[in-house]
Coordinates of C-alpha atoms in Angstrom, one line a residue:
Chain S
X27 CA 13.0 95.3 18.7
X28 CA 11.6 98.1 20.7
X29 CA 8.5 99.9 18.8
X30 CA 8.3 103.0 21.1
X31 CA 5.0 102.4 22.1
X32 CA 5.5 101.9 26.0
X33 CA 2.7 102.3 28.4
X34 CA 2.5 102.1 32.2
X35 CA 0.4 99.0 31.9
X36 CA 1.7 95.6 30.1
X37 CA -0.4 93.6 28.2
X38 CA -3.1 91.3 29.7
X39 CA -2.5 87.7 30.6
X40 CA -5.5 86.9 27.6
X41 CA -3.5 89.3 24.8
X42 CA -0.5 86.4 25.1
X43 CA -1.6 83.3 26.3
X44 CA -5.0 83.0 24.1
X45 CA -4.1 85.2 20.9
X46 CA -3.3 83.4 17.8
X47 CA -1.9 87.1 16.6
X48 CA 0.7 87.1 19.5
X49 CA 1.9 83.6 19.0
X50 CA 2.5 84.4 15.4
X51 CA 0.1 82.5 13.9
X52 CA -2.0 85.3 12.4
X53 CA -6.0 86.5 12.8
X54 CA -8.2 83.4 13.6
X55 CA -9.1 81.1 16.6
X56 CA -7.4 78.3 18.9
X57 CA -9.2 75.2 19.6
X58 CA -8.0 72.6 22.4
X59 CA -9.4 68.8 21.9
X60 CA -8.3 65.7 22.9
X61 CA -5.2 66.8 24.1
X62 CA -4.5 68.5 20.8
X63 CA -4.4 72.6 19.2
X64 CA -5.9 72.9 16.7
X65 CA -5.6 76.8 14.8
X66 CA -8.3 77.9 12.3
X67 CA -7.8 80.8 10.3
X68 CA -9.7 83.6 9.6
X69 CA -8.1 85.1 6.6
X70 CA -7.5 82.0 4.3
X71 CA -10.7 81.0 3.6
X72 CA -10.1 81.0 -0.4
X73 CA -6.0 79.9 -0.8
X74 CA -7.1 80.0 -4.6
X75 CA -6.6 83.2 -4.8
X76 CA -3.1 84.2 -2.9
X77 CA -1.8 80.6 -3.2
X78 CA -1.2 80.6 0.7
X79 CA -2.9 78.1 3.0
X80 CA -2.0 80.6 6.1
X81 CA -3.2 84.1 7.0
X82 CA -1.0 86.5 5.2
X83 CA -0.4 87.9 8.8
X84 CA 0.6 84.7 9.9
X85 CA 4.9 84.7 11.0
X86 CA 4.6 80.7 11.9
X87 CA 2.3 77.8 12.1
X88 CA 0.9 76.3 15.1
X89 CA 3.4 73.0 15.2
X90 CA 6.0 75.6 15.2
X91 CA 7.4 75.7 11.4
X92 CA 8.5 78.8 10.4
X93 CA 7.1 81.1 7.7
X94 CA 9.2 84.0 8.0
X95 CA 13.0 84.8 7.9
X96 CA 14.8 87.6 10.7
X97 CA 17.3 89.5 9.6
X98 CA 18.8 89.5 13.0
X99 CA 20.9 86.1 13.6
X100 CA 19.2 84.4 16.9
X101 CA 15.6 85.6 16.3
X102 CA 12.8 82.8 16.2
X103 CA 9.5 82.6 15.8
X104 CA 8.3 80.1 18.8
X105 CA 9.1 76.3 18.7
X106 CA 6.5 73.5 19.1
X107 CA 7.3 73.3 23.0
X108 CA 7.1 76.5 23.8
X109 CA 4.1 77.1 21.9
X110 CA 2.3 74.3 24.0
X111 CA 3.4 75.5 26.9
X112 CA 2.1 79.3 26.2
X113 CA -1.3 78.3 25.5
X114 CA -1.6 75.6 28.2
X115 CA -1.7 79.0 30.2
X116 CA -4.1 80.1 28.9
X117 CA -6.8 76.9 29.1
X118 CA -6.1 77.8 33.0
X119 CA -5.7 81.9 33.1
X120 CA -9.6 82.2 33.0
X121 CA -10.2 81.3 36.6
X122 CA -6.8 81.2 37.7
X123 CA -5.4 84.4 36.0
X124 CA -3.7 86.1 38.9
X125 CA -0.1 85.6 40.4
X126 CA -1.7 85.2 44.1
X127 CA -3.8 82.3 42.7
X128 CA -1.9 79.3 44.0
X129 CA -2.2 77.4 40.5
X130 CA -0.4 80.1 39.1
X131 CA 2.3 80.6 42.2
X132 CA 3.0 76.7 41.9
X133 CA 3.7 76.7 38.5
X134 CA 6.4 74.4 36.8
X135 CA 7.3 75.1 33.7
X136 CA 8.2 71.7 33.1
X137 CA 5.3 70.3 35.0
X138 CA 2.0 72.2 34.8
X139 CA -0.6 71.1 36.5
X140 CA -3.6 68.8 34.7
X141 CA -6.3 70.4 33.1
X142 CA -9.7 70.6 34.9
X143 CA -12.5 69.9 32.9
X144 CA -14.2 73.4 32.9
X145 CA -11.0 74.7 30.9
X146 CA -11.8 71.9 27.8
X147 CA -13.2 74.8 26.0
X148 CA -13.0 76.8 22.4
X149 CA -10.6 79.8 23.2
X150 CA -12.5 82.3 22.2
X151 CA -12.4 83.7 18.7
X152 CA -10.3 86.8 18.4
Chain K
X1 CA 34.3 143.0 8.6
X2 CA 31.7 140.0 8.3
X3 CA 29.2 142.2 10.6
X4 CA 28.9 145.1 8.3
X5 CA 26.6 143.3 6.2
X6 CA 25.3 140.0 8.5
X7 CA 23.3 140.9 11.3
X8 CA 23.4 137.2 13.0
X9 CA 23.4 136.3 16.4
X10 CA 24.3 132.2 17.0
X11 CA 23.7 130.9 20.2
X12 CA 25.5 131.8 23.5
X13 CA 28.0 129.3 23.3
X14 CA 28.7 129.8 19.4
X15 CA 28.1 133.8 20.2
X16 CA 30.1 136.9 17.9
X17 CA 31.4 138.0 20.5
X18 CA 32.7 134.7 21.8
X19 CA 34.6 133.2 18.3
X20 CA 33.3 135.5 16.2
X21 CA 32.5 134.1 12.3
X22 CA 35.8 132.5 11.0
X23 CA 36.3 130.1 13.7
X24 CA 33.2 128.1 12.2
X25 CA 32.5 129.4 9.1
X26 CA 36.4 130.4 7.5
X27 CA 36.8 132.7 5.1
X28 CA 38.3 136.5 5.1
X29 CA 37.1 138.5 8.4
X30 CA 39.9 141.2 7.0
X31 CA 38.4 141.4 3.4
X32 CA 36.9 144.8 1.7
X33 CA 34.8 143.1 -0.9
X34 CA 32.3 140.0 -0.4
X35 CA 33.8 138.5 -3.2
X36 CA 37.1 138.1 -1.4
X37 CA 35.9 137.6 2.4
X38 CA 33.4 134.6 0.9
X39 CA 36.7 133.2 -0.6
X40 CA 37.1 129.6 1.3
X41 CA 33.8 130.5 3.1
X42 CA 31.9 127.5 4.5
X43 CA 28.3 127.8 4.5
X44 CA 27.5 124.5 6.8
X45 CA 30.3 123.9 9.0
X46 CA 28.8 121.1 10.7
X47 CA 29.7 118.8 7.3
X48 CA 31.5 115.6 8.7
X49 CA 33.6 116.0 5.4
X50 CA 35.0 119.5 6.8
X51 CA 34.8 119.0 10.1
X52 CA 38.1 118.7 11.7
X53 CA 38.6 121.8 10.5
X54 CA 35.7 123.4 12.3
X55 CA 33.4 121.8 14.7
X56 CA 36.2 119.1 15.5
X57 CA 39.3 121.6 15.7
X58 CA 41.4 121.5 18.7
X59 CA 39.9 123.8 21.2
X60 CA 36.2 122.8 20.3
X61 CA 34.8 119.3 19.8
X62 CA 37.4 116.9 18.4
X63 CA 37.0 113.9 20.2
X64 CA 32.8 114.0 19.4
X65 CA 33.9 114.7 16.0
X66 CA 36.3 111.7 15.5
X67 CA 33.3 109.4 17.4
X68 CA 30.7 110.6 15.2
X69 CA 32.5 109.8 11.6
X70 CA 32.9 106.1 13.0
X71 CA 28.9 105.8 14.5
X72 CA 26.3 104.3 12.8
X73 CA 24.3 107.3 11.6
X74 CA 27.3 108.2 9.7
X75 CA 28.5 105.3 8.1
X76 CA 25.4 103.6 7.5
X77 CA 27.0 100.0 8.5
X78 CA 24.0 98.6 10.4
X79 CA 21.7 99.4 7.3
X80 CA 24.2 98.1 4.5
X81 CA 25.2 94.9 6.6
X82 CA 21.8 94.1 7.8
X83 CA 20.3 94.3 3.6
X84 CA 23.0 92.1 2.6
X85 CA 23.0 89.8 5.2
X86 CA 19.1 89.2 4.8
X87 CA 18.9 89.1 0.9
X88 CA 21.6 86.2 1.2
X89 CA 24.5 88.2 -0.3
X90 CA 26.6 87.7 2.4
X91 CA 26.5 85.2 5.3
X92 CA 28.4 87.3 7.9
X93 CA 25.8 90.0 10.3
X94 CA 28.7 92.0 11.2
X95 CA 30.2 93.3 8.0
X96 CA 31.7 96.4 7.9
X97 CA 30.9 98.3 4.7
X98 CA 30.6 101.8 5.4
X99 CA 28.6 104.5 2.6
X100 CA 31.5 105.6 2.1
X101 CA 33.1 102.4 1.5
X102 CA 30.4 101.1 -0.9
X103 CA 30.8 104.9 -2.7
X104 CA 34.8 103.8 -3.3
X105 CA 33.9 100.0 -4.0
X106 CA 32.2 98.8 -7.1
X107 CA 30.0 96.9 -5.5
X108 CA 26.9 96.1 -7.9
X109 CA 24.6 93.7 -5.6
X110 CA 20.3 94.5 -5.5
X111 CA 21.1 95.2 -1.9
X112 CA 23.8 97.5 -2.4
X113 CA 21.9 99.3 -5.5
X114 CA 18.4 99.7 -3.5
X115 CA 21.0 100.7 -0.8
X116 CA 21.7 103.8 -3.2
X117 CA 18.5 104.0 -4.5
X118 CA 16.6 104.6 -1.1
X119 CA 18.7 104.3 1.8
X120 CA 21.5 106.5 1.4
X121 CA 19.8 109.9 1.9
X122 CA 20.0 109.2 5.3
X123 CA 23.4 109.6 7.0
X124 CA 25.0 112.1 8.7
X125 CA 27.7 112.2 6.2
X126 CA 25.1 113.6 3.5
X127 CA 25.8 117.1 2.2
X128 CA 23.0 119.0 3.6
X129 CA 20.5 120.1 0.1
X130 CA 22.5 118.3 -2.4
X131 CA 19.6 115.8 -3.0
X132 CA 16.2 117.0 -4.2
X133 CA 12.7 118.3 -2.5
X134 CA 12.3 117.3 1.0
X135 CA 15.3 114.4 0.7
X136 CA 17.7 118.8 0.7
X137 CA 17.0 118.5 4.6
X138 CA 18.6 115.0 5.1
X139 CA 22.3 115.2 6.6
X140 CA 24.1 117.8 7.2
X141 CA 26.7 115.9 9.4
X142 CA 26.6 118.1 13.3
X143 CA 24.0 120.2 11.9
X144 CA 21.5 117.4 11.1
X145 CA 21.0 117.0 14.9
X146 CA 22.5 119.9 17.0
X147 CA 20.9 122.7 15.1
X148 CA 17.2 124.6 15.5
X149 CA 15.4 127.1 13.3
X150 CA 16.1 131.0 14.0
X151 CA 13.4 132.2 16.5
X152 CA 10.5 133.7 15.0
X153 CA 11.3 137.0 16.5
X154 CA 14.8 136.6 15.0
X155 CA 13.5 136.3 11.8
X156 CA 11.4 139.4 12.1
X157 CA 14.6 141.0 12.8
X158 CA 16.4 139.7 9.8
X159 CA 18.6 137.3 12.1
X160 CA 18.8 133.7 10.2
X161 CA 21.9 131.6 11.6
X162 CA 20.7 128.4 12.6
X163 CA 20.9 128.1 16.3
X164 CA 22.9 125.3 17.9
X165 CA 21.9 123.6 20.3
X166 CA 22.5 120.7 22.9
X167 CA 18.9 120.0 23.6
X168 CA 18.5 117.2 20.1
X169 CA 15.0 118.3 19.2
X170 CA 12.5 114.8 18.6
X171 CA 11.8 116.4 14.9
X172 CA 15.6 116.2 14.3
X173 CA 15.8 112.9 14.7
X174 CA 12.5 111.8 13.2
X175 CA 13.5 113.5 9.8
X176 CA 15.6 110.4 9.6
X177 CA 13.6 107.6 12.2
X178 CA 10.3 107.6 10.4
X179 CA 10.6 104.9 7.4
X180 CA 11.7 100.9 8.4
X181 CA 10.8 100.1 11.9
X182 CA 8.7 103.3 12.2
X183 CA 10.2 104.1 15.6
X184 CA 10.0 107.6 15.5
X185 CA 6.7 107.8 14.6
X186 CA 5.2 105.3 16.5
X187 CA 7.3 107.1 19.6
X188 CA 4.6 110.0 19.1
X189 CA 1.8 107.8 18.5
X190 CA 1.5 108.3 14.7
X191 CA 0.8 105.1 12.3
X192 CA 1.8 105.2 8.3
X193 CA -1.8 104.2 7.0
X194 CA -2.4 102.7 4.1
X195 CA -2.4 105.6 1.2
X196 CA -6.0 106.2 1.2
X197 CA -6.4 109.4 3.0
X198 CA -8.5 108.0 5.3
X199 CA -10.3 108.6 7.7
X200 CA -11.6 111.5 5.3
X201 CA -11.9 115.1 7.0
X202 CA -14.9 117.1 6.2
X203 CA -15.3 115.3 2.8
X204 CA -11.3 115.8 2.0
X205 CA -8.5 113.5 2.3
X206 CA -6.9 113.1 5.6
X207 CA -5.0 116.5 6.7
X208 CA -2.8 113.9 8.9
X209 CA 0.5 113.7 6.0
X210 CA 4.3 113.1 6.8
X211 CA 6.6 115.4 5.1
X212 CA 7.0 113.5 2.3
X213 CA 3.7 112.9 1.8
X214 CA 2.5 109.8 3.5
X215 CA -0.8 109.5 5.3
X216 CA -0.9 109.1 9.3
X217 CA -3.1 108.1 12.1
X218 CA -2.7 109.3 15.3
X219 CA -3.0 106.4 18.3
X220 CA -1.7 106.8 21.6
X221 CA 2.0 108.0 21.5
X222 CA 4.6 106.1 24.3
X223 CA 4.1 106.9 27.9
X224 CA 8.0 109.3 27.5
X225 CA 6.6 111.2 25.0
X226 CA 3.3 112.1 27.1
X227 CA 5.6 113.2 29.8
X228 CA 7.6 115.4 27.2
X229 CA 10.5 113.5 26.3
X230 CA 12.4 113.6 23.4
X231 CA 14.5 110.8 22.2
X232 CA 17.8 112.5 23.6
X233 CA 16.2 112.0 26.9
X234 CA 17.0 108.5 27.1
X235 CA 19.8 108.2 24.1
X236 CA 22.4 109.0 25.1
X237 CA 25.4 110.5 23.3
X238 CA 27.6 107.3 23.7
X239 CA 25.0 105.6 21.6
X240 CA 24.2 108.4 18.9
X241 CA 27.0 110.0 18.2
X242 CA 28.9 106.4 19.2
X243 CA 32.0 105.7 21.5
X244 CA 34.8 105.2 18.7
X245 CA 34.5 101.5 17.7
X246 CA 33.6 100.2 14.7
X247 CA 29.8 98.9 15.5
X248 CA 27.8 96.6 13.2
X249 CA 24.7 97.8 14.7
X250 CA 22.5 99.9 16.8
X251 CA 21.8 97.0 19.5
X252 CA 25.9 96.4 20.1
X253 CA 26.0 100.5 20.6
X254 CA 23.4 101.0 22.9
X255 CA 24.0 101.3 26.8
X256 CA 20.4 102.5 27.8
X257 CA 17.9 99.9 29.0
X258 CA 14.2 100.2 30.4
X259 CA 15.8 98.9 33.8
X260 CA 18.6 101.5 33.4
X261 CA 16.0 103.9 34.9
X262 CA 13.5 102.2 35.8
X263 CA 15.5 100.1 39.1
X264 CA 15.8 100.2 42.6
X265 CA 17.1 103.4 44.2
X266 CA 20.3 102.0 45.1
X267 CA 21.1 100.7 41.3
X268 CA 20.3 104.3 40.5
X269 CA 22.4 106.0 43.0
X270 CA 25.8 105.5 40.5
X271 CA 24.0 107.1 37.9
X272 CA 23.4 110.2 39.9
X273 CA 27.2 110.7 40.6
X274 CA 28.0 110.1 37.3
X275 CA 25.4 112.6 35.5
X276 CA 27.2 114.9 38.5
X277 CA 30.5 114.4 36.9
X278 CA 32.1 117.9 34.7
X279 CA 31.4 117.0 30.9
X280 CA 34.9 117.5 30.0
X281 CA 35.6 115.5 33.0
X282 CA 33.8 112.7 31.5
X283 CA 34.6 112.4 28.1
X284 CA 38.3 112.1 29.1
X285 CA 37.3 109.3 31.0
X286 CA 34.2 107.8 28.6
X287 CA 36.4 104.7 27.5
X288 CA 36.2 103.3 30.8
X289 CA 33.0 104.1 32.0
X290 CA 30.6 101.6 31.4
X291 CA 27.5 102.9 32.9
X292 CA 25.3 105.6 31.0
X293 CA 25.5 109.5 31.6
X294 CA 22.0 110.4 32.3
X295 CA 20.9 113.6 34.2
X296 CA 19.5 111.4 36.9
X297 CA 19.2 113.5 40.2
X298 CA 17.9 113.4 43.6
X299 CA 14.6 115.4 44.2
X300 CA 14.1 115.1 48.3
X301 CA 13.9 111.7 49.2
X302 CA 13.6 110.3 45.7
X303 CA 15.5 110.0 42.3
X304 CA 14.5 112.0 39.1
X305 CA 15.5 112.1 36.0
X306 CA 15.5 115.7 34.4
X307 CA 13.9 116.7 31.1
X308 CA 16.9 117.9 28.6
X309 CA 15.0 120.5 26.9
X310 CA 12.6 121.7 29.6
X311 CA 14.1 120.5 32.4
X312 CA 11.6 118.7 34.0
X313 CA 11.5 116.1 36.2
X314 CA 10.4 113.2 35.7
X315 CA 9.6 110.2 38.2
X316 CA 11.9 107.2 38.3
X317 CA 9.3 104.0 39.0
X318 CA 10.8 100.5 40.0
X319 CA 9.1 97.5 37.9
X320 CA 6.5 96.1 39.4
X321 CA 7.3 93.0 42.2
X322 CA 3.9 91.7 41.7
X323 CA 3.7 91.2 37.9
X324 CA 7.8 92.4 36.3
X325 CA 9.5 90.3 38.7
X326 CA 7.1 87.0 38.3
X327 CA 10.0 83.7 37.8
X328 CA 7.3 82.6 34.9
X329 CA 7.5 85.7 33.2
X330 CA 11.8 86.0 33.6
X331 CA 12.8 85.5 30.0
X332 CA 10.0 88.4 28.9
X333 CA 12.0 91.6 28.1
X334 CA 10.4 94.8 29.1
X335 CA 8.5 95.2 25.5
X336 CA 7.4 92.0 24.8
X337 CA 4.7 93.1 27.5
X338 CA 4.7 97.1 27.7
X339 CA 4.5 97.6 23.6
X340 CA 1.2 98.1 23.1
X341 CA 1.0 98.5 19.3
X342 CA 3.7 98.0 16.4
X343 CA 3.4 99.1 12.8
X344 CA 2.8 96.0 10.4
X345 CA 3.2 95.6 6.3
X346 CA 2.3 92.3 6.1
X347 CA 1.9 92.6 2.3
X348 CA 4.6 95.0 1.2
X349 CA 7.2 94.3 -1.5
X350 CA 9.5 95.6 -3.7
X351 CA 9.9 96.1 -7.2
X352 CA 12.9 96.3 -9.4
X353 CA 12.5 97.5 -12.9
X354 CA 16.3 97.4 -14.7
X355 CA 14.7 100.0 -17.7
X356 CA 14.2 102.7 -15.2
X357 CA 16.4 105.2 -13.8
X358 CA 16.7 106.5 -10.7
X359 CA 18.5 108.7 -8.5
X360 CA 21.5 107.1 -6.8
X361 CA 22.2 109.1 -3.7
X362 CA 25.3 108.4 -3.0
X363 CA 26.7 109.9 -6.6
X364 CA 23.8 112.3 -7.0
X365 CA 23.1 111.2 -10.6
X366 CA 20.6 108.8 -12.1
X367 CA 21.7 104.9 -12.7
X368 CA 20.2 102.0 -14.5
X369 CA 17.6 100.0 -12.2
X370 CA 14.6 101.9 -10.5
X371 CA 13.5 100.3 -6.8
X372 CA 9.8 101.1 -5.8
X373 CA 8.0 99.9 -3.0
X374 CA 4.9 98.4 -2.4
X375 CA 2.4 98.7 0.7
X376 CA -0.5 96.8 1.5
X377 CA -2.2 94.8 4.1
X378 CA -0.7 97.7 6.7
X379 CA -2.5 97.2 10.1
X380 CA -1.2 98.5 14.1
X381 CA -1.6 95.4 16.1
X382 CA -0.2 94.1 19.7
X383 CA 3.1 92.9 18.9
X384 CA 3.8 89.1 17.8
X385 CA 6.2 87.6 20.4
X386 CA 9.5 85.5 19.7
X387 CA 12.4 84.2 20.8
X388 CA 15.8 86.1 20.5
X389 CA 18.5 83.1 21.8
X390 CA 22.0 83.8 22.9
X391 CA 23.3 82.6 19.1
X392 CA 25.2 86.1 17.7
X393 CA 24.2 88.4 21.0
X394 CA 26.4 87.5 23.2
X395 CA 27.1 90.9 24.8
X396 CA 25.1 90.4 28.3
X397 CA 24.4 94.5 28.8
X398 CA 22.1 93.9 25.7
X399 CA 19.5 92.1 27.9
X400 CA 16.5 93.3 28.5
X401 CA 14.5 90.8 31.4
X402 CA 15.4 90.6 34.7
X403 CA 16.7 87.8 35.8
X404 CA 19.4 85.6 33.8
X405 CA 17.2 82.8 32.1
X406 CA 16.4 85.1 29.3
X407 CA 20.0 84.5 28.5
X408 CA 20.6 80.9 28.8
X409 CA 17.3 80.2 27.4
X410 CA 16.5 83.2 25.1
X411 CA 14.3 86.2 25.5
X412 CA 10.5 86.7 24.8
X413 CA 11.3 89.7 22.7
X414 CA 9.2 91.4 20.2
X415 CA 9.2 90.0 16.4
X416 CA 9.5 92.0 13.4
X417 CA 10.7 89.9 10.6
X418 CA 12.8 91.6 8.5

C-alpha cells in the first residue's frame, strides 16, 4: 500500500525500531528484561468497557499473534522472529544509530551482536 | 446548421473546424428544426456504453477505447473481488466479476449488496448525472477524466463545451480517489477528520469540507504534489486506462515504481527513447513494450522528467547509497520508510439494517437493506509496518525494494488491514 504521503526524508531509525505503533502493537511502551519484551498498553487500561485486552489501534500482539485480517493474500502482520529482531535494533540504535558505526556495518541478521549493559533500559514511552 | 444556434468552441484537437459536431456528438447537421437535428443527438459522447461509436470510431481512439471498457476503473473488478474475497464469500482473490456482470447476475451476497449500495457510483462505465446530488458528477466514461470546465472567459462569452483534454487534472481523479485508502486526499496533504468540525474557525465549524460534506485537515501533502504533480504525472495510461487484459487488481496493472524514476542515469536512459517514441508509434507497439512511457528527457547533463500540465521539469534523484541501499534495510520497500503519515479508522464499522431502503446504483432504484457506515477512533499516524511474502504476488515488476531478498523473504511493506 502506497498512502501518497512521500517525503524526501524516510523515517528515523527510532520511528521503527522502538515504536510499539510501527510494529503493530498499538499506542503504549516496550520494556526489555531478562532477555524478555515485554509491551504495556496505553489505551486498555479498563477492557471492561470494550471487552478488548489490546489497544484498539493495536494490528498484532507482541509474541506475534495476529489481530487483524488483510484483504490482500500474502500480507502479515510481523511474526515472533522478526519482531525480536526489529527491536533488538533498537536496544543498540541509541549509541550506535548510524550505518558508519561499525556495530551497525557488521550486522548479521542471524547473529547480532550481545547486548551491552548500558542498552538494558525502558524504551522510552511513546 | 448546428452553429446557427451553438456558439461552442471544443478544444484544438476536437475543434469545429476540424470534425465539426456530428463526428462526436451525432445527430442531424442538415436539419431545419432542433427538433429534428437533436434526433439521435448524444449529449456526452464520452459514455463507454456509446463509445465505439464516437470517441472509439475508427479514425479516432479505438484501441484506448476497447482498453478502457476492460480496466479496472470501468469494470469495478478489483473492488467487487477484493469485498468478497475479505468478507469470506469467496476464497479465490482474483475473481473476475465485473459491474456489469453483477448488474446481469443475481447475485444477492452483503458484499455484493453494499457493493450496490456504496460502491458502484464509482466507475467509468456510470452514466454521467443519473444518480443524485454530488454522486451526478461520478462517471461519465472518457469524460470522467479527459474533460475540463469551459474557461471563465468562455463562459462570459456564452461558450460551454466541456474542453477535452490530455493533461488528467488531480481533481478528476480525486472525485473518485478520496473514500477507502484515502489516496487522493492524502496525496494533497488532506486527512478525513473525525465529523466534528474541528479545529473550529472563528467560533464556526471548520470551512475545511470535501464535496460531499466531510470534514478535512490539511497536513503536509506528498513531496510530487509540492513540486506540482498531478497523478497522471506518474500513472501512466497503461495503468489507468489498462493494457487490454482482464486484471484483478490495481497492483497486477501497474508498471510505475518509485525506482522507475528515481534510478541511476543509465536505468533511465531507456525511458528517454521510449517517451521520444511517436504516440501512434507506440500504442501499435504497447503489447510488447514492457517498460513505462514517461516524458523523461535529458536537461544538459542530466535526466528530467517533465510536468504534463505545465511542463515543468522536475529533478530525477537516485536513492540514497548511504541509507536506500543499506543490505539490512533490503527487504524495506520505498514506503515502508518514505510514508510519513497514513489515514487510520481504527474503530469504524458498518451497519446493515434489512427495513431500510436504499439507493442501488447500479439499477438506479431503491432496494431492501440500507448500508451505513460508522467512523470513529480516526487518527493520521506513521504507518504500521508488515510483511507482504511472495504467496499470490508472484509478478517480480511489482517489487518495490532494491535488492532481491524482499522477494524470497517478503517485503517490509506498509499495512492497512482491510
Amino acid at each position: 500500500m502506497d498512502p501518497h504521503s512521500t517525503n524526501r526524508r524516510g523515517r528515523s531509525c527510532d520511528s521503527c525500531h522502538k515504536d510499539p505503533r510501527a510494529l503493530g502493537f498499538g499506542s503504549g511502551s516496550i520494556k526489555y528484561s531478562n532477555g524478555k519484551w515485554e509491551f504495556v498498553s496505553a489505551l486498555s487500561g479498563t477492557p471492561g468497557i470494550s471487552g478488548l485486552e489490546h489497544p484498539l489501534d493495536a494490528f498484532t500482539r507482541i509474541d506475534g499473534s495476529s489481530l487483524v485480517r488483510s484483504s490482500k493474500p500474502g500480507l502479515r502482520t510481523f511474526n515472533s522472529d522478526e519482531i525480536e529482531s526489529i527491536l533488538y535494533v533498537g536496544l543498540c540504535i541509541d549509541c550506535h544509530g548510524n550505518f558508519d558505526d561499525p556495530v551497525m556495518k557488521n550486522w548479521r541478521r542471524n547473529s547480532p551482536p550481545s547486548p551491552c549493559s548500558a542498552s538494558r533500559i525502558k524504551i522510552k514511552n511513546r | 446548421m448546428c452553429l446557427s444556434c451553438h456558439n461552442e468552441k471544443p478544444d484544438r484537437a476536437h475543434g469545429r473546424d476540424v470534425l465539426g459536431c456530428t463526428v462526436c456528438h451525432k445527430g442531424n447537421p442538415l436539419a431545419g428544426s432542433p427538433e429534428r437535428a437533436h434526433r439521435g443527438l448524444i449529449a456526452n459522447p464520452g459514455e463507454l456504453a456509446i463509445a465505439d461509436k464516437t470517441c472509439g470510431t475508427t479514425g479516432c481512439h479505438p484501441g484506448e477505447v476497447r482498453r478502457t471498457r476492460k480496466s479496472l476503473m470501468a469494470t469495478n473488478r478489483g473492488i467487487i473481488s477484493t469485498l468478497r474475497y475479505y468478507w469470506g464469500e469467496t476464497g479465490s482473490h482474483h475473481e473476475q466479476i465485473t459491474v456489469n456482470e453483477l448488474a446481469k447476475k443475481n447475485i444477492k451476497t452483503p458484499a455484493a449488496d453494499y457493493f450496490r449500495k456504496l460502491c458502484a457510483t464509482c466507475h467509468t462505465g456510470m452514466t454521467k448525472g443519473r444518480l443524485p446530488g454530488f454522486l451526478a458528477e461520478k462517471g461519465g466514461g472518457c469524460t470522467a477524466c479527459h474533460s475540463t470546465p469551459p474557461r471563465g472567459a468562455d463562459a462570459a462569452k456564452g461558450i460551454y463545451h466541456t474542453r477535452i483534454t490530455k493533461n488528467v487534472p488531480l481533481h478528476n481523479c480525486v472525485r473518485c480517489h478520496n473514500r477507502s485508502g484515502r489516496i487522493g486526499l492524502t496525496y494533497q496533504g488532506r486527512y478525513e477528520s473525525e465529523g466534528y468540525g474541528t479545529p473550529y474557525s472563528q467560533g464556526e465549524l471548520s470551512e475545511n469540507r470535501l464535496r460531499d460534506g466531510r470534514y478535512f485537515r490539511q497536513l503536509t501533502p506528498d513531496i510530487h504534489f509540492r513540486a506540482g504533480m498531478a497523478c497522471a504525472d506518474c500513472h501512466t495510461q497503461k495503468e489507468v486506462m489498462g493494457d487490454g487484459k482482464d486484471h484483478a487488481h490495481l497492483q497486477e496493472q501497474l508498471e510505475i515504481r518509485c525506482k522507475t524514476c528515481h534510478a541511476q542515469k543509465t536505468d533511465l536512459e531507456k525511458l528517454v527513447s521510449l517517451s521520444q517514441m511517436p504516440y501512434f508509434a507506440w500504442q501499435q507497439q504497447m503489447d510488447q513494450i514492457d517498460i513505462p512511457r514517461l516524458r523523461i528527457k535529458k536537461q544538459d547533463n542530466s535526466l528530467v522528467l517533465e510536468g504534463m500540465a505545465d511542463k515543468k521539469l522536475h529533478r530525477l534523484a537516485p536513492p540514497s547509497s548511504s541509507s536506500c541501499m543499506q543490505p539490512v534495510h533490503q527487504r524495506l520497500t520505498c514506503q515502508a520508510c518514505h510514508s510519513t503519515w497514513v489515514p487510520q479508522c481504527y474503530g469504524c464499522h458498518v451497519q446493515n439494517m434489512k427495513g431500510g431502503k436504499q439507493l442501488d446504483k447500479i439499477t438506479g432504484r431503491d432496494s431492501w437493506g440500507s448500508w451505513k457506515e460508522f467512523k470513529s477512533f480516526m487518527r493520521f499516524n506513521a504507518p504500521v509496518l508488515g510483511i507482504l511474502e511472495e504467496k499470490g504476488n508472484s509478478n517480480r515488476a511489482n517489487h518495490e525494494t532494491h535488492g532481491d531478498a524482499g522477494g524470497k523473504q517478503g517485503e517490509v511493506v506498509i499495512l492497512v488491514p482491510g
